[in-house]
Tab-separated table of C-alpha atoms and ligand atoms in Angstrom:
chain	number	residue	atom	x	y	z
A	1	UNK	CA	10.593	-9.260	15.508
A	2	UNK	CA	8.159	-11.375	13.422
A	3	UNK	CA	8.419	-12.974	10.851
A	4	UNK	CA	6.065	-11.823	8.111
A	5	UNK	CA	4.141	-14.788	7.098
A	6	UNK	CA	1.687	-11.834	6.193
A	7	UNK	CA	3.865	-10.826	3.363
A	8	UNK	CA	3.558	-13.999	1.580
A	9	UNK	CA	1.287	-13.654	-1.571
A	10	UNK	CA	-0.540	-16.991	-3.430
A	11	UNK	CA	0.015	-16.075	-7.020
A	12	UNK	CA	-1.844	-18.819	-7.540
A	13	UNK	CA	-5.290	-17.142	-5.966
A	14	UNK	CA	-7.774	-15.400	-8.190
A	15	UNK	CA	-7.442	-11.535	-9.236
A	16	UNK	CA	-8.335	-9.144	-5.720
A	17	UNK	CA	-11.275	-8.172	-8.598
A	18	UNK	CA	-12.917	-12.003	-8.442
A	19	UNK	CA	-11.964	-12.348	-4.739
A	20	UNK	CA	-13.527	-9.078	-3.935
A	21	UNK	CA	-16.742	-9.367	-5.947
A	22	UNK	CA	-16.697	-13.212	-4.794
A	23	UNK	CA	-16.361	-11.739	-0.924
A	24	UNK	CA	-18.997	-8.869	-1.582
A	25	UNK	CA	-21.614	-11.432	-2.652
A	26	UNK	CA	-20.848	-13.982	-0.090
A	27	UNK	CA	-21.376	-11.114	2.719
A	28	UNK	CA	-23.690	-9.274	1.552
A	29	UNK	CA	-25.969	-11.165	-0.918
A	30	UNK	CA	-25.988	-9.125	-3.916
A	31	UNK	CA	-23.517	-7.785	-6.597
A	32	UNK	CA	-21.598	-4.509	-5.454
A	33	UNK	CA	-22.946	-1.388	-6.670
A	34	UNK	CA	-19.879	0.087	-7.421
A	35	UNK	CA	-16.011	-1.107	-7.744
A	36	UNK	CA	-12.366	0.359	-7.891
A	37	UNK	CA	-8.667	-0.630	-7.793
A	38	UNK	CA	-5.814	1.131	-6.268
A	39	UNK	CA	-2.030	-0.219	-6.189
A	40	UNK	CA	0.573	0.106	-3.769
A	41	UNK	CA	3.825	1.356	-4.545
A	42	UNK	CA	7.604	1.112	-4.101
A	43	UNK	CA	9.489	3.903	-3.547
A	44	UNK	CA	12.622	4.057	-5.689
A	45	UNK	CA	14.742	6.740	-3.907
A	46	UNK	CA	13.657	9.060	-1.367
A	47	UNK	CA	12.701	7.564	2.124
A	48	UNK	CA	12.213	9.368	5.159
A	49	UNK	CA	12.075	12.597	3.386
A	50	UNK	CA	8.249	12.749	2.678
A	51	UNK	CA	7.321	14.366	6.271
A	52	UNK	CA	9.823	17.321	5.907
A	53	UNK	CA	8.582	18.658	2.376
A	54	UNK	CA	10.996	16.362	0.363
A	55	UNK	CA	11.454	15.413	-3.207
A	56	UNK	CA	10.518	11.196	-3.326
A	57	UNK	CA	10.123	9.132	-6.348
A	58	UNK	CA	7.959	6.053	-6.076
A	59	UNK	CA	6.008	3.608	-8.870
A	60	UNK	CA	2.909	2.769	-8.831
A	61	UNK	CA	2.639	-1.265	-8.981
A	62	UNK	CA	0.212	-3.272	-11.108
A	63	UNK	CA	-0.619	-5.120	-7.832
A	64	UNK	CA	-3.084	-3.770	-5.252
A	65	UNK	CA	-6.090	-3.741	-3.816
A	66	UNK	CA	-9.616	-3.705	-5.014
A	67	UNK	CA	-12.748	-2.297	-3.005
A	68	UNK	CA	-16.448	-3.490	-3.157
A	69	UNK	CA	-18.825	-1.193	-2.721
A	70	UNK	CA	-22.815	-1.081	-2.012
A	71	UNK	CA	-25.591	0.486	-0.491
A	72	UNK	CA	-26.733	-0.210	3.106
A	73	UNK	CA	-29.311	1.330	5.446
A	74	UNK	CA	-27.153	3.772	8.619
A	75	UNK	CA	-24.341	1.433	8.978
A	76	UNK	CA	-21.088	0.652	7.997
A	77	UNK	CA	-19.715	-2.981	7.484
A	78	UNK	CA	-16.512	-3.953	6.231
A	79	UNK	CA	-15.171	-7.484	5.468
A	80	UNK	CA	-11.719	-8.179	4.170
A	81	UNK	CA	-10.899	-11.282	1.955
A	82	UNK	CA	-7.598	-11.356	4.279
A	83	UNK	CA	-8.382	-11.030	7.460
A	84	UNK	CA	-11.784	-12.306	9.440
A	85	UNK	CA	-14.139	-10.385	10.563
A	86	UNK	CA	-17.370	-8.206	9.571
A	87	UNK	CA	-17.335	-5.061	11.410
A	88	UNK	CA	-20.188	-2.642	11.638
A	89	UNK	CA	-21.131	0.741	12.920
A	90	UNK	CA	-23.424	3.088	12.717
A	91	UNK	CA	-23.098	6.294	10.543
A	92	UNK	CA	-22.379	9.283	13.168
A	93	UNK	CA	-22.057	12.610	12.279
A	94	UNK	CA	-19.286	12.732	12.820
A	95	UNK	CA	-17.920	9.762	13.036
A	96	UNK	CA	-15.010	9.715	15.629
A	97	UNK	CA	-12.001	7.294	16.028
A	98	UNK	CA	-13.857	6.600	19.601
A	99	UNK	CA	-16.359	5.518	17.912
A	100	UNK	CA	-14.529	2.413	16.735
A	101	UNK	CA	-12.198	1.604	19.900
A	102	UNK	CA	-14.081	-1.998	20.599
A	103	UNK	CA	-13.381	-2.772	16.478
A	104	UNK	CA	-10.482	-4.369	14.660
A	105	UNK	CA	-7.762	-2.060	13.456
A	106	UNK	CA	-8.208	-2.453	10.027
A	107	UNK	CA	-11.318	-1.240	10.213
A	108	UNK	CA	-10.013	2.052	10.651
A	109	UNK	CA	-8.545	2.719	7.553
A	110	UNK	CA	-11.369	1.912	5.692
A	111	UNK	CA	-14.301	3.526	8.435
A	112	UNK	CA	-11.713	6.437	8.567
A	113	UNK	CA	-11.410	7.308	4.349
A	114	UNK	CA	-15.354	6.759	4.506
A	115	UNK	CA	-15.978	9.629	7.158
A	116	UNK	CA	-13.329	12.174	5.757
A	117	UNK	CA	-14.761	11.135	2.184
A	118	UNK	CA	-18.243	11.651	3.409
A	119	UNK	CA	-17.608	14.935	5.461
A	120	UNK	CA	-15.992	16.678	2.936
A	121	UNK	CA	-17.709	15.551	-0.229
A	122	UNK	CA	-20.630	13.914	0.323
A	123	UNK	CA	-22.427	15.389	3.638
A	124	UNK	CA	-25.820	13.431	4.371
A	125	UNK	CA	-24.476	10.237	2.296
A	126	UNK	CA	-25.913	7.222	3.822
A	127	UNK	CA	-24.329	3.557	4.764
A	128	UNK	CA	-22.242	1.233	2.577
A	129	UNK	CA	-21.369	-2.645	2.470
A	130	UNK	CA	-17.750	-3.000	1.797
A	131	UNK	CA	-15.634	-5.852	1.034
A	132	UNK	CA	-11.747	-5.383	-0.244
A	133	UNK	CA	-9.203	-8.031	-1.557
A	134	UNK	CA	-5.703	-7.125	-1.606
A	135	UNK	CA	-2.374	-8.482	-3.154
A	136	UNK	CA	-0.168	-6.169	-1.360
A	137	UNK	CA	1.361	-8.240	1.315
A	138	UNK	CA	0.220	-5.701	4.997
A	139	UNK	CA	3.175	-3.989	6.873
A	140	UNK	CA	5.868	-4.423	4.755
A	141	UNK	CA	6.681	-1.033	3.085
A	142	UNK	CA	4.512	-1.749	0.058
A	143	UNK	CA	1.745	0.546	1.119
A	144	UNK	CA	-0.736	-1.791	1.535
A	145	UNK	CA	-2.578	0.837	3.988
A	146	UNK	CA	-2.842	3.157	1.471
A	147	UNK	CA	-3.956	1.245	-1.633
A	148	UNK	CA	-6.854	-0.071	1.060
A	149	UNK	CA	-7.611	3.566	1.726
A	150	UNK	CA	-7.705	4.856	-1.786
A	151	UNK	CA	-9.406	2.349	-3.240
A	152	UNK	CA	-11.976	2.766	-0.858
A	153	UNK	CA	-12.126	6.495	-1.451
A	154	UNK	CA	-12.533	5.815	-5.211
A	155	UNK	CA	-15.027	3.144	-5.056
A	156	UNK	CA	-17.335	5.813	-2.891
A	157	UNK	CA	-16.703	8.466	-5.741
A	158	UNK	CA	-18.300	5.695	-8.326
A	159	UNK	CA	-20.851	4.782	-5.847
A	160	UNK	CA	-21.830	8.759	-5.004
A	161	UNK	CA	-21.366	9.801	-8.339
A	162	UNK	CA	-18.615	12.559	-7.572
A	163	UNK	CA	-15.258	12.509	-8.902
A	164	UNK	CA	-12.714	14.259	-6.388
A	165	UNK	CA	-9.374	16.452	-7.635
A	166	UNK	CA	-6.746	13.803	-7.063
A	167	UNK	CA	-4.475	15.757	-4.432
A	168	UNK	CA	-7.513	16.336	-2.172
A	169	UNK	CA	-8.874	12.513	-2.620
A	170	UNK	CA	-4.734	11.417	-1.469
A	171	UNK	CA	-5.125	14.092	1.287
A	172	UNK	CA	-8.464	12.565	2.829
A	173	UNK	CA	-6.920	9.205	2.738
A	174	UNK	CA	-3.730	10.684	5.173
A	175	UNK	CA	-6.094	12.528	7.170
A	176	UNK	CA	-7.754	9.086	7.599
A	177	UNK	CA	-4.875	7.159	8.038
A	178	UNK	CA	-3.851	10.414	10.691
A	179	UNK	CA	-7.035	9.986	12.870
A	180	UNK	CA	-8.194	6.365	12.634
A	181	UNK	CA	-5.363	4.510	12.527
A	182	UNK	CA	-3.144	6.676	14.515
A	183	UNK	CA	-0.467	6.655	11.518
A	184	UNK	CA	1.049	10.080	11.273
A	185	UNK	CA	2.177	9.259	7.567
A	186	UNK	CA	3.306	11.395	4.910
A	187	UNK	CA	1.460	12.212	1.375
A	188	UNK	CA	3.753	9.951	-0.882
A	189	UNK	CA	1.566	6.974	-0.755
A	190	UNK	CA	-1.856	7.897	-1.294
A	191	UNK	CA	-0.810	10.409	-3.768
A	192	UNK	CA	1.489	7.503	-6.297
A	193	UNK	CA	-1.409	4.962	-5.396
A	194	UNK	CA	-3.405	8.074	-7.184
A	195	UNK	CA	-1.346	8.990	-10.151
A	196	UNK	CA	0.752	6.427	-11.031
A	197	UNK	CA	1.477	6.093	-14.547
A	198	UNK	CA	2.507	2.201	-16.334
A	199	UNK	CA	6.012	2.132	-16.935
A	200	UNK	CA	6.839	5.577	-14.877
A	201	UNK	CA	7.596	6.201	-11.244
A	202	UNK	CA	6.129	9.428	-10.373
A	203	UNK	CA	8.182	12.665	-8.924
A	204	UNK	CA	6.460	13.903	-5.787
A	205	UNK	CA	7.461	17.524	-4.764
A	206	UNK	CA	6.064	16.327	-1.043
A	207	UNK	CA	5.801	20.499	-0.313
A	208	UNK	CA	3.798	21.528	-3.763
A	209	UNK	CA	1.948	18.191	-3.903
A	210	UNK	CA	2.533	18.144	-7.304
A	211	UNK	CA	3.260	14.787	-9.033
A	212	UNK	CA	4.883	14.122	-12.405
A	213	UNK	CA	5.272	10.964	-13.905
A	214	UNK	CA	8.689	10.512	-15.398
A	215	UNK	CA	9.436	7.148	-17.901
A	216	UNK	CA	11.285	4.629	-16.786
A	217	UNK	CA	14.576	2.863	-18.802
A	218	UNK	CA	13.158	0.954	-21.241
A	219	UNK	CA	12.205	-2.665	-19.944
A	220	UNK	CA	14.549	-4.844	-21.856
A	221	UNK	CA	17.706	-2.107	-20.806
A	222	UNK	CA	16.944	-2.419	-16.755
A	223	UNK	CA	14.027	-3.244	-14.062
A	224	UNK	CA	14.001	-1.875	-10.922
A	225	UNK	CA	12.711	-5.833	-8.962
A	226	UNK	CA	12.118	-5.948	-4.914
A	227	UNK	CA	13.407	-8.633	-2.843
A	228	UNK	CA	11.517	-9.520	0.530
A	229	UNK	CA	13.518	-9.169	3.637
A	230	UNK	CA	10.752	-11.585	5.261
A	231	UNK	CA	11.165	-9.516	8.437
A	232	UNK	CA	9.511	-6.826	9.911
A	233	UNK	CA	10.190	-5.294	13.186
A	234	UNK	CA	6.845	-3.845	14.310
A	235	UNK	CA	7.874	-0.158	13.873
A	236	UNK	CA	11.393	-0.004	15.066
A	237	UNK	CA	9.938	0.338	18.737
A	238	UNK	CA	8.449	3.615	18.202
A	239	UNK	CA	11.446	4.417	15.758
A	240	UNK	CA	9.290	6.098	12.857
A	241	UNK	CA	8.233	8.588	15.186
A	242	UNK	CA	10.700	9.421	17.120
A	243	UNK	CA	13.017	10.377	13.583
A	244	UNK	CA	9.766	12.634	12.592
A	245	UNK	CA	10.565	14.403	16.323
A	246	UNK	CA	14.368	15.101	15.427
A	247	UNK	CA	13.576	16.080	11.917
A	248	UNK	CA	11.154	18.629	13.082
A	249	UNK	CA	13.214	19.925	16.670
A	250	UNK	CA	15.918	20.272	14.545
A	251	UNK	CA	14.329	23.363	12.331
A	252	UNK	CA	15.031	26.284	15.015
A	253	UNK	CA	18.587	25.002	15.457
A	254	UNK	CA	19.176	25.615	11.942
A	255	UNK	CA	17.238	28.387	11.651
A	256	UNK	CA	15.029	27.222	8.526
A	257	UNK	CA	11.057	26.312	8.380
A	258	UNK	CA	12.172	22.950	6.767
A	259	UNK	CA	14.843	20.195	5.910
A	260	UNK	CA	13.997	21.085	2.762
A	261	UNK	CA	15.083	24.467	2.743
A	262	UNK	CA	18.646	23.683	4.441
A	263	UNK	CA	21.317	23.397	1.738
A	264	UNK	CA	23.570	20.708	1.832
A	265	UNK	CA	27.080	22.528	1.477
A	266	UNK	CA	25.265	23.711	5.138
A	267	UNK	CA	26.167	19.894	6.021
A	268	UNK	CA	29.880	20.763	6.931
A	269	UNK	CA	29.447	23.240	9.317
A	270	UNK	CA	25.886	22.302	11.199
A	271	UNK	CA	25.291	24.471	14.580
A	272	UNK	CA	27.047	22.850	18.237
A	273	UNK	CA	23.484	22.922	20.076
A	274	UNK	CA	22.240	19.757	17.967
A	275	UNK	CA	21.554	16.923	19.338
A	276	UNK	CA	23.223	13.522	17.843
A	277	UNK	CA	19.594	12.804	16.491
A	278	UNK	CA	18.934	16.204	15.003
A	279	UNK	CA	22.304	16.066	13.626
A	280	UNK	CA	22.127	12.612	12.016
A	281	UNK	CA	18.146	13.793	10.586
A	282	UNK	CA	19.248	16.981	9.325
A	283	UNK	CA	22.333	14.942	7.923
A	284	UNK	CA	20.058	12.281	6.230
A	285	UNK	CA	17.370	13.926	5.047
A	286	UNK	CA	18.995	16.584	3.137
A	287	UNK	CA	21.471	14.384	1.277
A	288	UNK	CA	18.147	12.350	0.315
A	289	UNK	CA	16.613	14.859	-1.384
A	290	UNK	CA	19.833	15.980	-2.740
A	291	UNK	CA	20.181	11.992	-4.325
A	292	UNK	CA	16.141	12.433	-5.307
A	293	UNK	CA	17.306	15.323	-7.965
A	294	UNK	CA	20.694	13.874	-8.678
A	295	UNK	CA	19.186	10.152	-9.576
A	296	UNK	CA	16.301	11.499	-11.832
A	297	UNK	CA	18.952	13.247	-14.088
A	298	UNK	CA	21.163	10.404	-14.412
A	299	UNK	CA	18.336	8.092	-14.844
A	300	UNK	CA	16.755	10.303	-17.497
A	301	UNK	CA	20.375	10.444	-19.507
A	302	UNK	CA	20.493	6.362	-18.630
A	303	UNK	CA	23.518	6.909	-16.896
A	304	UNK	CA	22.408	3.999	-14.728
A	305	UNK	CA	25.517	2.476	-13.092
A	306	UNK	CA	25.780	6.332	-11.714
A	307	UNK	CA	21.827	6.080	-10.800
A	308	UNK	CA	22.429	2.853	-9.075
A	309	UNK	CA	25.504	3.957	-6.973
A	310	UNK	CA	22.646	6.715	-5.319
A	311	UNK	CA	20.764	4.105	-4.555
A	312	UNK	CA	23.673	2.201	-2.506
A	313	UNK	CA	24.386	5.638	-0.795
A	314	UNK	CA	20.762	6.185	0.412
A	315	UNK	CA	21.041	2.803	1.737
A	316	UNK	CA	24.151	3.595	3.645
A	317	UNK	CA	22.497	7.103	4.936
A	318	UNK	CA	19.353	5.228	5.760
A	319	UNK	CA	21.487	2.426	7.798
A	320	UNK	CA	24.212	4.115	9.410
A	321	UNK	CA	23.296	7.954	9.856
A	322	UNK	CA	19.336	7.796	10.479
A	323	UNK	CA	19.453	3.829	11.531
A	324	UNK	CA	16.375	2.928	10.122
A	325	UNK	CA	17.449	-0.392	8.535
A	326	UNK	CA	17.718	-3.635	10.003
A	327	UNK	CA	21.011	-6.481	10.082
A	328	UNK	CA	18.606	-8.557	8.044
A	329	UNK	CA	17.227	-5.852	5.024
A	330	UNK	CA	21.508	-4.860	4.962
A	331	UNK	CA	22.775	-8.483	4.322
A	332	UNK	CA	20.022	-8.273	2.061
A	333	UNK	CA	20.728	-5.413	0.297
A	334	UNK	CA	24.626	-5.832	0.224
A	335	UNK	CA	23.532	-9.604	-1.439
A	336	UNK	CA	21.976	-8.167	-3.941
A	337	UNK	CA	24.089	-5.524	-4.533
A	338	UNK	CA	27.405	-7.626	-5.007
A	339	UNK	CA	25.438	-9.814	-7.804
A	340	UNK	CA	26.840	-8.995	-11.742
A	341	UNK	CA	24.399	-6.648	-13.739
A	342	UNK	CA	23.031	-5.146	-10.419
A	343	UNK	CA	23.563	-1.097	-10.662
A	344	UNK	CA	22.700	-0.711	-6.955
A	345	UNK	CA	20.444	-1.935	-3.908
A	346	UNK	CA	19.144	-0.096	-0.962
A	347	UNK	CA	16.054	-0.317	1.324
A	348	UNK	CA	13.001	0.485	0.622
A	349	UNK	CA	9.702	2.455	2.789
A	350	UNK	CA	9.854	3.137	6.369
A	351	UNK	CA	12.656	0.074	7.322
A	352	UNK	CA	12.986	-1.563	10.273
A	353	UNK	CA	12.072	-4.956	7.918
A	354	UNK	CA	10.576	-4.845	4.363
A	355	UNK	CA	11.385	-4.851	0.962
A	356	UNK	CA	14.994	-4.038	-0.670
A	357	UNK	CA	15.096	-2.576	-4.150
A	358	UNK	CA	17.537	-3.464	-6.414
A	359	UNK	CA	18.390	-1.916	-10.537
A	360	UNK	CA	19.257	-4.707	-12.773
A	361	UNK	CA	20.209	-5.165	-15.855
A	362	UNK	CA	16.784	-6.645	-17.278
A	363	UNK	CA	18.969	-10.087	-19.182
A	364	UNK	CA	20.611	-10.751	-15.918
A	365	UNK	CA	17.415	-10.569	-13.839
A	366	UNK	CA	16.842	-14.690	-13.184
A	367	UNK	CA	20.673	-15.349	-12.398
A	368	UNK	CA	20.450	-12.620	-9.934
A	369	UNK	CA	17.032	-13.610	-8.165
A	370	UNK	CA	18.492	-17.417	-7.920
A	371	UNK	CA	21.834	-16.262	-6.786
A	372	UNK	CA	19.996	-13.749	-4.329
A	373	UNK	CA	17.984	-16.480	-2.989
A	374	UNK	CA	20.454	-18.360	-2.170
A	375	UNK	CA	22.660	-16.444	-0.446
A	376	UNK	CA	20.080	-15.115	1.656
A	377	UNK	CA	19.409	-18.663	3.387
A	378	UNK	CA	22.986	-18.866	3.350
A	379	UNK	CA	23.114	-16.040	5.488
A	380	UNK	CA	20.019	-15.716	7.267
A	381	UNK	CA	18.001	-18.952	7.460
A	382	UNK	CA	14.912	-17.172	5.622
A	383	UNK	CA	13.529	-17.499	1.961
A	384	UNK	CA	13.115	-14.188	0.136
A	385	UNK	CA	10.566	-13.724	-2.323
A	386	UNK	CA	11.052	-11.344	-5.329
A	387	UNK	CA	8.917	-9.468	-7.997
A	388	UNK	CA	10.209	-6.932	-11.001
A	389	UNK	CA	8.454	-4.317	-10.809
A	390	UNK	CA	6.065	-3.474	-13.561
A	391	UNK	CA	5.101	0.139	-12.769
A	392	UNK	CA	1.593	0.374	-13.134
A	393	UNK	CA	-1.407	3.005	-13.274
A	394	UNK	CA	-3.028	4.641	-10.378
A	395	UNK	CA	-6.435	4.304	-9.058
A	396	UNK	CA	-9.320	3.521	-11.031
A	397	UNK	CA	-12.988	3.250	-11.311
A	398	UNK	CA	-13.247	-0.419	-12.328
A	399	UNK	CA	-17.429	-0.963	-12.437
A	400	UNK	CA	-19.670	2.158	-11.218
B	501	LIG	P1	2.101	-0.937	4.681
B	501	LIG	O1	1.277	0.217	4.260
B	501	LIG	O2	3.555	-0.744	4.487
B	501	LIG	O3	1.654	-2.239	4.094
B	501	LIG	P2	0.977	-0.244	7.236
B	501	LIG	O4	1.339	-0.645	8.611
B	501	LIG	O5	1.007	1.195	6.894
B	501	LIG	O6	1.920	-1.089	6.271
B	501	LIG	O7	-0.481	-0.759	6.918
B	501	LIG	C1	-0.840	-2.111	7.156
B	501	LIG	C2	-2.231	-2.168	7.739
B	501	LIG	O8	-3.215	-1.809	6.752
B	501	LIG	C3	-2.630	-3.567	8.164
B	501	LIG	O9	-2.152	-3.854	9.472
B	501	LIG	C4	-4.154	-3.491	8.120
B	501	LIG	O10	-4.669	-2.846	9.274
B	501	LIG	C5	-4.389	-2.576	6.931
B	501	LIG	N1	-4.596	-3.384	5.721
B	501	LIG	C6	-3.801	-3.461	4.639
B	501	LIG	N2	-4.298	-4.293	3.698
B	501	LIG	C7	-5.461	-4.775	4.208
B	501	LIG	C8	-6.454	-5.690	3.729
B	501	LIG	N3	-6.359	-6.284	2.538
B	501	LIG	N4	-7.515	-5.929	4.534
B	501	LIG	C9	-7.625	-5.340	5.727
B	501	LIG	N5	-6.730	-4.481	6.221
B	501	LIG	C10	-5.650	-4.200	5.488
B	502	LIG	MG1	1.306	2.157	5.085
């Protein structure tokens, strides 16, 4: 386990706009040709359901990350206002993850969206200087990756002049993500960072790719706010794949092409030949989407102490029947969720660490955050941080 010093942010720093232009000047001498923002995301309700054609309902934030963009002769070179470095290669065609096996990591994700960006809508397009600034703490369920991906994607639209159809712009970023940094993600991410809406989260049909933004309860009513566990526990050990194995071994067993298609009064009677991991998949995933459909409605008819008790149950699926939660994100979540004018608490992203997300009455929100603080050093020796979420817009174009 580490402790995520990473997902500390400096409110106090400049916007990831000044830091970025600041950084692109610094590196590269002159002011960036082009320039866009993408945020990351939180994911209301709906986790782990992404990779088997679920229903998931995620906000856009108003925090992410910005991406500088310029001209430069055969090469690529990245730098990164939060980590050190200035990697470079040359512009193959193609460009393979091989090809960056001596570079940092990070550099994937942005080398990566350049070459499936470049390959499918911009063949012949020559080098770039890029520099990004982020305030989406990395690794904690935020979807930092995929606010660095899509903002790069958009800043290369302003900077080619092309303007991509936003499903196939979210699905070069996951192919990127896929094959350079060896992340076999779902579409959720890249597609919210893409059409997030202010003050809506945005239903994803994960099998139609289709994504409608749906209001939110009015601000002053209830906020959904995120609480840091502070943790984060490297991947579970190779947990995030393995549940995408059961999920999928699963589908012959119950004789359908996909969770999604298995209906849940199917749950009682599931076939003897399952394993314990298909069965508790099969078992989460479909009451997940299930909860997905049942928490829009009652959040639409702002029935939220009904919407909130979903949340606790995805929590307790997420925990207990696909054990993708940690002890520290459930004292964190069961803190939060015993507090007055909390409607319910539950995980958040992939787990194993991360971010808990929490419906609150919007008048009780300080009482709750210092009571919440509390009680987590209490309990845990560690200092969570908090933010209400203030669902933002997706990706844009911010100087072309
Ligand atoms: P999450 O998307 O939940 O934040 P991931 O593990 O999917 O976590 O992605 C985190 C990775 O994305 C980091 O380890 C790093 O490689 C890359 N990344 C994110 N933000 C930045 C940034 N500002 N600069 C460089 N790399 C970043
Ligand atoms: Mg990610």
């Amino acid at each position: 386990m580490s402790i995520g010093a990473a997902s500390r942010i400096d409110l106090s720093t400049p916007s990831p706009e000044a830091r970025a232009r600041a950084l692109f000047v610094q590196a590269f001498g002159t002011e960036p040709a082009a320039m866009a923002f993408a945020p990351g995301r939180v994911n209301l309700i709906g986790d782990h359901v992404d990779y088997c054609d679920g229903l998931v309902f995620p906000a856009a934030l108003s925090d992410g990350c910005v991406c500088a963009v310029g001209p430069r002769s055969g090469e690529i070179c990245a730098v990164s206002a939060e980590i050190d470095g200035e990697p470079v290669v040359d512009v193959l065609s193609p460009l393979t993850p091989s090809d960056l096996a001596d570079l940092p990591g990070w550099f994937g994700y942005v080398a990566g969206t350049y070459e499936v960006m470049r390959s499918r809508f911009m063949p012949g397009a020559g080098g770039v200087n890029i520099a990004v600034a982020s305030e989406v703490p990395p690794g904690s369920g935020l979807s930092s990756s995929a606010s660095l991906e899509v903002s790069v994607a958009t800043a290369l639209e302003a900077l080619w002049g092309i303007r991509v159809d936003p499903v196939e712009k979210a699905l070069a970023c996951q192919k990127a993500e896929h094959e350079f940094a060896d992340t076999p993600c779902g579409l959720m991410d890249q597609l919210v960072s893409i059409t997030g809406r202010a003050g809506c989260a945005v239903s994803i049909d994960c099998r139609d790719r289709s994504a409608t933004p749906v209001p939110l309860p009015p601000a002053s009513r209830a906020s959904f706010v995120i609480f840091d566990s502070v943790v984060s526990h490297a991947n579970g050990d190779g947990g995030y794949a393995e549940r995408r194995a059961a999920c999928e071994s699963a589908l012959p067993k119950l004789g359908v092409a996909s969770l999604r298609d298995f209906p849940v009064e199917g749950l009682a009677a599931l076939p003897a030949d399952l394993t314990d991991a298909e069965r508790d998949a099969t078992n989460h995933v479909v009451t997940e989407i299930d909860r997905v459909r049942r928490f829009q409605a009652l959040l639409a008819a702002g029935k939220l102490a009904e919407a909130g008790a979903l949340m606790d149950e995805s929590h307790r699926s997420l925990a207990e029947v696909f054990r993708v939660s940690c002890p520290e994100l459930d004292t964190l979540a069961e803190i939060v969720r015993t507090q007055e004018g909390v409607h319910g608490a539950r995980m958040t992203g992939g787990g194993f660490g991360g971010w808990v997300v929490a419906l609150i009455d919007t008048p009780k929100i300080d009482e709750v955050e210092d009571a919440v603080v509390r009680a987590y050093r209490r309990a845990t020796k560690l200092e969570t941080t908090h933010r209400v979420v203030r669902p933002g817009d997706g990706a844009r174009i911010i100087k072309s």
